[in-house]
Coordinates of C-alpha atoms in Angstrom, one line a residue:
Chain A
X176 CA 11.8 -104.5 42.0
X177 CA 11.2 -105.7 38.5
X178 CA 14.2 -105.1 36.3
X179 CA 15.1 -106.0 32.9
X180 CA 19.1 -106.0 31.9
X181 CA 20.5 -106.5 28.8
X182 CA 23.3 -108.3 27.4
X183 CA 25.1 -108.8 23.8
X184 CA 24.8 -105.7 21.6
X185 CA 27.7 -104.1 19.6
X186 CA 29.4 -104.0 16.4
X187 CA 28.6 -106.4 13.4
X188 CA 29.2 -106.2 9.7
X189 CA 26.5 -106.1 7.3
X190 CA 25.4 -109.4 6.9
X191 CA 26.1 -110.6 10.0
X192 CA 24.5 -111.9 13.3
X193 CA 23.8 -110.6 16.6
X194 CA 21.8 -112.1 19.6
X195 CA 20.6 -109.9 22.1
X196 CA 19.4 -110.9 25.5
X197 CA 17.1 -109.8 28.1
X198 CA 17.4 -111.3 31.7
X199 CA 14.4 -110.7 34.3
X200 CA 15.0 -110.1 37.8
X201 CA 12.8 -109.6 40.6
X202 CA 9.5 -111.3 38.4
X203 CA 8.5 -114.2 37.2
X204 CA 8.8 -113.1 33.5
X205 CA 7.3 -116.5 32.4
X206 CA 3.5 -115.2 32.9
X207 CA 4.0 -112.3 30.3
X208 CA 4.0 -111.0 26.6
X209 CA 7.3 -109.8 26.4
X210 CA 8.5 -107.2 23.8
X211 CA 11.4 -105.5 21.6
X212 CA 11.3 -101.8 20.7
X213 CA 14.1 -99.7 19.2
X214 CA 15.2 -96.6 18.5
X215 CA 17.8 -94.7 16.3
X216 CA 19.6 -92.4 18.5
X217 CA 18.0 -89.3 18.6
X218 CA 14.7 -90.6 17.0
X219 CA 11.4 -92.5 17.5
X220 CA 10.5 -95.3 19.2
X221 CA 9.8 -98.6 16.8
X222 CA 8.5 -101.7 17.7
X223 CA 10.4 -104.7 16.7
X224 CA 8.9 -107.7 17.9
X225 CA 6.9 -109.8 20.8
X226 CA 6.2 -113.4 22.2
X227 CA 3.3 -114.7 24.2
X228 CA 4.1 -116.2 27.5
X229 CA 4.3 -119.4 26.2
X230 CA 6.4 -118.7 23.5
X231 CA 3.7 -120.0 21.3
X232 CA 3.1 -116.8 19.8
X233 CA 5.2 -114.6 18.1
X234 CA 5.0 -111.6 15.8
X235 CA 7.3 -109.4 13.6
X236 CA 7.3 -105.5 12.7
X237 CA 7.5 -106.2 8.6
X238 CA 10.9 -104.4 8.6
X239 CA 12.8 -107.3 10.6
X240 CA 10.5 -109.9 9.5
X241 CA 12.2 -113.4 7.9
X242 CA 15.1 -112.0 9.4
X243 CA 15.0 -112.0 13.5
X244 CA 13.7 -114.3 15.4
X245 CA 12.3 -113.9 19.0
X246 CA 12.5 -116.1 21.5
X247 CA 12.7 -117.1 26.0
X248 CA 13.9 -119.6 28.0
X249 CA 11.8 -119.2 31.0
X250 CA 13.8 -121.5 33.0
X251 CA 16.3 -118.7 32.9
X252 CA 13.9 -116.1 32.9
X253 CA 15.5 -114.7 29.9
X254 CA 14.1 -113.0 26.6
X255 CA 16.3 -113.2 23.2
X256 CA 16.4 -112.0 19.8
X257 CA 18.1 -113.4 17.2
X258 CA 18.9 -110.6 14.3
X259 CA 20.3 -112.0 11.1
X260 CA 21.5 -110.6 7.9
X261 CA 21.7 -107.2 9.7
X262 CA 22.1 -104.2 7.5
X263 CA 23.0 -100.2 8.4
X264 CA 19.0 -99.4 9.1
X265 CA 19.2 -102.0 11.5
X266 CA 21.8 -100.4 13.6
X267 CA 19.6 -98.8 17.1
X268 CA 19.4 -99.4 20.7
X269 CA 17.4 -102.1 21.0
X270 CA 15.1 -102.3 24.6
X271 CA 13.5 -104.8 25.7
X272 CA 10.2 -104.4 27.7
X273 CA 7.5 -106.1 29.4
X274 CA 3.3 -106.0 28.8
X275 CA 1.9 -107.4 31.6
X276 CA -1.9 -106.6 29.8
X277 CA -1.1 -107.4 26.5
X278 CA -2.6 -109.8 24.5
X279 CA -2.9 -111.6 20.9
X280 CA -5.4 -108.7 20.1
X281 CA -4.3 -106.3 22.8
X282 CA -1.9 -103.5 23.5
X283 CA -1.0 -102.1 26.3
X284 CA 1.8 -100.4 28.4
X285 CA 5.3 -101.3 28.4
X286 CA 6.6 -101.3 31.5
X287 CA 9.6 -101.3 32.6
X288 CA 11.9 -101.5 30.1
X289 CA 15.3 -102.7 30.0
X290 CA 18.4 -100.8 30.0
X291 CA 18.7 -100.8 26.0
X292 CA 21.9 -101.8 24.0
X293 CA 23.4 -100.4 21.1
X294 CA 23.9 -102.4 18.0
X295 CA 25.8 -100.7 15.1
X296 CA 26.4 -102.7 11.6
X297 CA 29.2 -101.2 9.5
X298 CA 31.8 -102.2 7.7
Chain B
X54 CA 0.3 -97.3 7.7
X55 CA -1.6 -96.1 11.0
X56 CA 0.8 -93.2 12.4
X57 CA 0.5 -90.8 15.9
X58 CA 1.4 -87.2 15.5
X59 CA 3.0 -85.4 18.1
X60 CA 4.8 -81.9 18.0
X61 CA 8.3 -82.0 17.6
X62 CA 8.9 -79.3 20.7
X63 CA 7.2 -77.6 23.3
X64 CA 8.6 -74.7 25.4
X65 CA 8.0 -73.7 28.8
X66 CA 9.2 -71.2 31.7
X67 CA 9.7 -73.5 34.7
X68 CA 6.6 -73.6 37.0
X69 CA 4.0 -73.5 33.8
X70 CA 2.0 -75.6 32.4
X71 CA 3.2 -77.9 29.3
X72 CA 0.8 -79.6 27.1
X73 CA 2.1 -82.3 24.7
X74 CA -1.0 -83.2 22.1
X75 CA -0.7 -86.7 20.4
X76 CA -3.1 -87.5 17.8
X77 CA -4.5 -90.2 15.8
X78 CA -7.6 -91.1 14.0
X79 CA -8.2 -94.3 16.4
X80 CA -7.2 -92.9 19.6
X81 CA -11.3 -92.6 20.5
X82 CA -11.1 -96.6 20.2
X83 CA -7.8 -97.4 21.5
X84 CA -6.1 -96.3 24.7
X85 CA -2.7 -94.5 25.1
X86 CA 0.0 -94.2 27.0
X87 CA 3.2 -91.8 27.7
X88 CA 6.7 -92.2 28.0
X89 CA 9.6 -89.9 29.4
X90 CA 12.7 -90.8 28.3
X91 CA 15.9 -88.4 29.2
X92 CA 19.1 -88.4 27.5
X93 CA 20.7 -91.7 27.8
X94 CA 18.2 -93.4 29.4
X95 CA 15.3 -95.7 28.7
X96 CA 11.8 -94.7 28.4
X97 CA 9.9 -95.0 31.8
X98 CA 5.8 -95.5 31.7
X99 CA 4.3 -91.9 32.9
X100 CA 0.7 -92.1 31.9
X101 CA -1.0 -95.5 30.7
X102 CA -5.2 -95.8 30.1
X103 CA -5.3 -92.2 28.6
X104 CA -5.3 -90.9 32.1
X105 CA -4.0 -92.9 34.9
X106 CA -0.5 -92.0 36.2
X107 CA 1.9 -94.9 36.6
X108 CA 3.6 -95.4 40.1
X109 CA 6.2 -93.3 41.5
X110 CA 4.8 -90.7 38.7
X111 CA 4.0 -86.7 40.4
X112 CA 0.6 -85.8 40.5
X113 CA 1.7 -82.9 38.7
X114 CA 1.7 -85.5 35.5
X115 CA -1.8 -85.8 34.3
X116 CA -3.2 -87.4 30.9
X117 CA -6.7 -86.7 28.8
X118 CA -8.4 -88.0 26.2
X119 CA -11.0 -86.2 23.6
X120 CA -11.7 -87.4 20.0
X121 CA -8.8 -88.3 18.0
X122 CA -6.8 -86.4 20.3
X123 CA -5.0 -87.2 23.6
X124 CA -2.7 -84.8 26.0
X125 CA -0.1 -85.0 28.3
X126 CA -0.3 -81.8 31.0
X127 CA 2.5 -81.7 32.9
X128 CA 1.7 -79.0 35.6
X129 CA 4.0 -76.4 37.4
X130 CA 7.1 -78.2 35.5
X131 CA 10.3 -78.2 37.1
X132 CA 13.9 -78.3 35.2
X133 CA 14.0 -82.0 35.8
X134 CA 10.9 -82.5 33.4
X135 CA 13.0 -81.7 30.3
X136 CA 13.4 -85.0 28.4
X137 CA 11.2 -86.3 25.5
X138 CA 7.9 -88.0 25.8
X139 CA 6.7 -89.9 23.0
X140 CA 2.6 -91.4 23.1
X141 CA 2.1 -95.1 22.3
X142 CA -1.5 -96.4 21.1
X143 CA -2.4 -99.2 18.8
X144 CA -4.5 -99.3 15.1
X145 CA -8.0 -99.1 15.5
X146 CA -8.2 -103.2 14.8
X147 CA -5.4 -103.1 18.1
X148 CA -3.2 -105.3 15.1
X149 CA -0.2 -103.5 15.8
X150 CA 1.2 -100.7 18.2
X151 CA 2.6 -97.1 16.6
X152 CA 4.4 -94.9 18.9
X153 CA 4.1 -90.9 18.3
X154 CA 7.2 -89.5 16.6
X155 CA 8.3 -87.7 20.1
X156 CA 8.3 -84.5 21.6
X157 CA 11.2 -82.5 23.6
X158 CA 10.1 -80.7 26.5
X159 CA 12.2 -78.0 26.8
X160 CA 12.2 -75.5 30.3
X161 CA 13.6 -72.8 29.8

């Protein structure tokens, strides 16, 4: 079974750092595009971020942009993402999800998705 | 910016049929796909390709596509159904992916 779990979320000032992670199981995440969406409770879904198999590529929703960074290790099979100077709009649960059609100039679904993880900045 | 527009809530009596719309203007040019997600819980793929239902999915789950507008037709629902579903589709140039703004299924 392909599963995604998630690791490091919580609570950060504003201004501060967080670095989330994604660890694939079941998969061979190295072949994939690889995703972050989030969501404020009780809202929409927003995308965040995704990297190309290869890591070569990478690309930003404009709101995180400069900020986060995406990256894997696919020697661990693991996804990251770096969030710096947070501030309270950043504060969602954060999923991670993989795209096993997606492309530089494709879309497609997301699926699965990991468990998502709450991260909260407040002071 | 390129957006989806979903109702906010639909309403049904359990064994009815519930139709969620989703529109956008490039929906004819770009597929889409659904999501359920119930409280507390991460969204899980229901419909991807406008119409094909994703594994482990009932057949009672069905998606179409016409024009700038695509639906999810969830037939004879059952309690379990309640949750939100949001759609998910891309800009007609497919340079970035918008997700619909949600809709909670409620059964009544």
């Amino acid at each position: 079974e392909m599963q995604l779990v998630q690791s490091g979320g919580g609570l950060v000032q504003p201004g501060g750092s967080l670095r989330l992670s994604c660890a694939a199981s079941g998969f061979n995440m190295s072949f994939y595009w690889m995703h972050w969406v989030r969501q404020v409770p009780g809202k929409g879904l927003v995308w965040v971020s995704r990297i190309n198999s290869d890591a070569r590529t990478t690309s930003y929703a404009d709101s995180v942009k400069g900020r986060f960074t995406i990256s894997r290790d696919n020697a661990k099979n693991t996804l990251y993402l770096q969030m710096n100077s947070l501030t309270v709009e950043d504060t969602a649960i954060y999923y991670c999800a993989l795209c096993r059609y997606c492309s530089r100039t494709t879309w497609d679904r997301f699926d699965p998705w990991g468990q998502g993880i709450l991260v909260t900045v407040s002071s | 910016s390129y957006t989806l527009t979903q109702p906010p809530s639909v309403s049904v009596s359990p064994g009815q049929t519930a139709r969620i719309t989703c529109s956008g203007d490039a929906l004819p040019n770009q597929f889409a796909f659904w999501y359920q997600q119930k409280p507390g819980q991460a969204p899980e793929l229901v419909i991807y390709k406008d119409s094909e239902r994703s594994s482990g999915i009932p057949e009672r789950f069905s998606g179409s596509s016409a024009g700038t507008t695509v639906t999810l037709t969830i037939s004879g629902v059952q309690a379990e159904d309640e949750a939100d579903y949001f759609c998910q589709s891309a800009d007609t140039t497919g340079s970035y992916v918008v997700f619909g703004g949600g809709t909670k299924l409620t059964v009544l």
